[in-house]
Each structure stands twice: as structure tokens, then as C-alpha cells.
């Protein structure tokens, strides 16, 4: 009696992929068959490597975060680069974990008088930067099949992918409810506005009710996609390796899931940009290009599983369940 | 600097709810204002209480699962009741944990010759029971607002709620792909067919590719809703308390996330129906009735947050992000 559901495909090593594409195709077979040209490198300078204190058994814990590419969320991403260069997170902690919600880290000090001073030069980013104008959407030849599969979204947007990231496009005529800085409704937002979305593993900027946050306090989503946060909080990256070091942490018992006992906080040893880690080789990852034919086929098959295990293909998929393939590239 | 996102509302104690409904309303204020008549009791006989071995610090670990009500998945639910009455899970284990996917328990033995014998009389449930006919849908007066909010689903179904459970209705004319027991396509399924959906915390029946599973091997979803499993695997319940005892377990490093070292398996001390636990009082829970006005308002507000923290209401919500309110009722 075999009892195993297919495991989720969030990140994987190429060694684990079967080389024979079965018929019908599976997400794994499409990934295995993807030509090298369909994979794009992730610049180590666009990674954050967060080293937590070893666990109680002495096992190392490292979390790798990919930063959001331009033109999205770049005000906050710039702050985050500055914070990493200043080694600001060294000695801070993971201080809040809520089941089916987030794991949050940074200084975690509510009292401004006691808070760790921030480096100079951080931007105060306006809410208007939750959205950006996209100069070019994905290639039309690829848009076709992806668009068919992703044409329905409960959050009243057009889902899309941009350089390997799930995003949401606001379309004119869609029943979007948007407000400007004064709280006045914007009945019909212009057509090229788009923003990132909150999925499992997304990294966002914690904030108070008055500001959009600097980026010093970050969280990773460890549950069902909290899409109600889209356009309300800046998404600045995603965990691409080691999310289990956040998702398995004990849930906080204090207010809003904060660790009420400071001893429960998980010390952050260091956070470095991937090109500034103190060891070699630097971390190298690749993503399956979202404007590639392989990606279009991958989305189609994720939405229409009909391999041996699946009896009824869904016929569609939500943008956060697509799970863009990302793999670590082993050094020679 | 306040840095806290609102915590997820999956289950909560009534003591934690603010009694003053602020303006504009929040999910918490609507729950706090819900009259007693809008809460429905969950019969202890419809609960499974799973007691895991204490953690390494000696803390007790108990997981409470609500079984799926009729008419959904009752073939498997009947088996599960029989397995609990036979104390079949006592001495088995949680043997598989995959990040953003599932935690799975039971015998976990792939070799049929070594597998723990099942009690007699379990049903072999056909795939046709993944769907059922609903005699009555939710009240029309309530359907209106909920339907507006939930009218768009990426999985090509009409989301709905039934006795406090998220479900999917198949509608004639929708581009549903369904097959009968012989694998022949059913191009236009009749209008009253409906089935449960896979959300965070859902409990499903692990199976091989040939059968639908007996219910002896179960899993709980600990990540983004794997809706591609809907109508492919039986959903038989949901974790309503203690999911952190599953979601924080170490991820398995063996094939498909199985613990390759048997010592990592988490022993299951016992699984009992809630009315057969060996202590008093029995566990009592209530859910916010999905045919109540309070629930309709709750869905509406979850989909259109415009309290102090939220700047832009989403205008919609996905069925798994609604999170039906469930609360433990404290005994006198």
C-alpha cells in the first residue's frame, strides 16, 4: 500500500528530478525537460542570507531570501540593502510566529526610546509605491495559455508572472476598489498598474498604521496566502531556501503571537547580501523563466493534473499555488 | 513603533475578543457582536482527539479534529469512526511532514505484509463519493452577499459554505472536467453536486493510485490550500485546535518527506472520538453558523477590510481564506 501524496514543488535539487518524462506530463517532468535557456540566474547581490543561531541540537539554520526585482517595491528593497550592508540585523531576532500567518524578525521593540537605531539615509516610502507601472508585460505568445489558466482570481485582479514572480495587474473596468492617499475612491485605476502578491514564503515589511515601514522589521508568510495584504503591505522578497527554519518555530503565546518570554526569541547571527557573504562560493540559484515555453507548460499542467495520481484535473489554479520552480546551482 | 500585523483568526477564545465593536467593523468585532443563536455546537461525537507523545520538554500535545458532516465523505468518515472506536491509531505515529504541504499519520508501512491489520468491516469507498448531492444549499437571504463576495474561483467551481464548512458547488455550464468511475468524461455535471475543499488545516485521506484509501492514513494540510486535490482525495475533517503540534514538526528528509529515521516519528498515544475520551468534561466547540447574518457580514468584512490597518480593501476573498470562526466552549 503506497500512501504518499506528491510532495509540493517549491524548491528542489536537479538531482531529484526524474529524467524520463512520463506521459501524461507532470510538473516534475516539464521541469526536467526544460532547456538550460529557460532557466535564469539569480544574481547573488539580489539575495539575503540570514543565519540564525544553531538549533538546540547544534544544527545550523540558514534562510535564503530573494529580493523583489525592479520595478516592484524598490524603495523598501533599497532600505533593506542598506540595512544588510550596515549589518543592522546582526544580534536581532525572530520574535513573533503565528500559525497559518507569519514569522517575523528584526528589532521587535515597540518602545521607540529603546529601539535599535536605524542607519541613516533610509527612505520613507509612500503607499503609492505598493503599485508600479510595468513597461512590458510577459510575452504575448506565453500570455495566451497562462492567461487562460489564470483568468479568474477571487481578489479582483488579473494574475500574471513577471521575471519569475507572481504579480497582480489592475485592469480598467475591473471592479477594483482603490483609494488615494486621502482615502478617496479611485474608481477606475489605469491599465498598466501592477503589484506583487502575498503567497506562501513571501517576505513583507511589517508596519504600523501610520507608515509603510522601513524594512527593518520583516515577516515571511508561513500559511495560506494572505492576499488581503496585497497593496496594503510591501512585498519585498520570498524565501527560496530554508523556510522550514521559520515555519517550524514554536508559535508565540504573547499578544499577536510575539514570544512573551524573551528567551524564546531566535537570535539572528547575521544577515548579508548574497555577494557579501564571508565564505565562498556565493549562493547561486536559478528560476524557471516565466516568459518561457517551459513555464507556460508548467502552469498548464499544474492547473490540469492528469497523471496517475490525479483523477479529475482542476481546470484552473490560483496564482499562489503555481509555485515558480527555483533551484540551487551547485558549484563545480 | 507598532509593528504587528493582525494575527490570523482560525480559532480563539471568547475572552480574547474586544467587546466594543469599532467603526468600521473588523472580523473580530463582528464575531464579538454575533448573538448566541448564530453559534452552533459541535457534537463531541463528531470530534477526534489525537494525543501525541509529549514533546522533548514534556509538554502535552493534543490535536482536535472535527469530522466532516453528512452528506460529505461519509464513507470514509464511517471508517474513521470505526478505527477510533477500535483504538487502531494507538501506537501509530506521525511519519511524514512536508513544508507547505502536509503532516501525515497512521501506520506508515508501505509493505502490506508488515502493515498493521485494519479492523474488519471498513468500506471501500468509490471515487463517486468525492461529490455528493446537497438537498438544500445555504439560505437564499444569506447566499446573496456571500455569493457576491465569492463569485470568482480559480478552480472553476462556485464556492459556498455548508454548516460551517467551505465547499465547492459544480454548476451546469461551468467548464468542469469530471470523469465517471470508468474514466469517461462527464461533460456537464448536474447542478446540485458539491464537495469539500482542501484548505489550511483540512484533514484528508492518503491513498495510493488504485484506491481512495480507507481513512487509516490521514494528513492535515499545513500550507497554502492544495485545491488541486479537491475531488481527487477525500476531505474528512479539519483541525480545530492544536494544529501547531503538526505544523511545527521537523520536515522529513526521506522520500516524499517521510522521516527516514524511524526515531523521528512522533508517537500517537491515542485517538478517540470526542464523546469517548477517558476524561471529563468532553471537548465542546462551537462554529459561527454559515447561514447566519453574522457569518454573511463576517465574509463581507474579511473580503473588504477597511479598518485602520488596511488601506485598500481587496473586494473579494478566496474560500479558504475566509476561515470559519470556531471557538472552544469553556465548561462551567
Coordinates of C-alpha atoms in Angstrom, one line a residue, chain A residues 73 76 129-130 196 198 203-207 212 219 229 231-237:
Chain A
X73 CA 8.9 47.7 -4.1
X76 CA 11.9 49.3 0.6
X129 CA 4.8 52.5 -4.3
X130 CA 2.7 49.5 -3.5
X196 CA 3.4 41.8 -6.1
X198 CA 1.4 37.7 -0.8
X203 CA 8.6 38.3 2.6
X204 CA 6.9 41.6 3.6
X205 CA 7.5 44.8 5.5
X206 CA 5.8 44.9 8.9
X207 CA 4.5 48.4 9.6
X212 CA 4.6 51.8 5.3
X219 CA 8.0 38.7 8.0
X229 CA -2.5 42.3 2.5
X231 CA -1.4 46.7 -1.8
X232 CA -1.6 47.1 2.0
X233 CA 1.9 46.0 2.8
X234 CA 5.1 46.0 0.7
X235 CA 6.1 42.5 -0.5
X236 CA 9.9 42.7 -0.9
X237 CA 11.0 39.2 -1.5

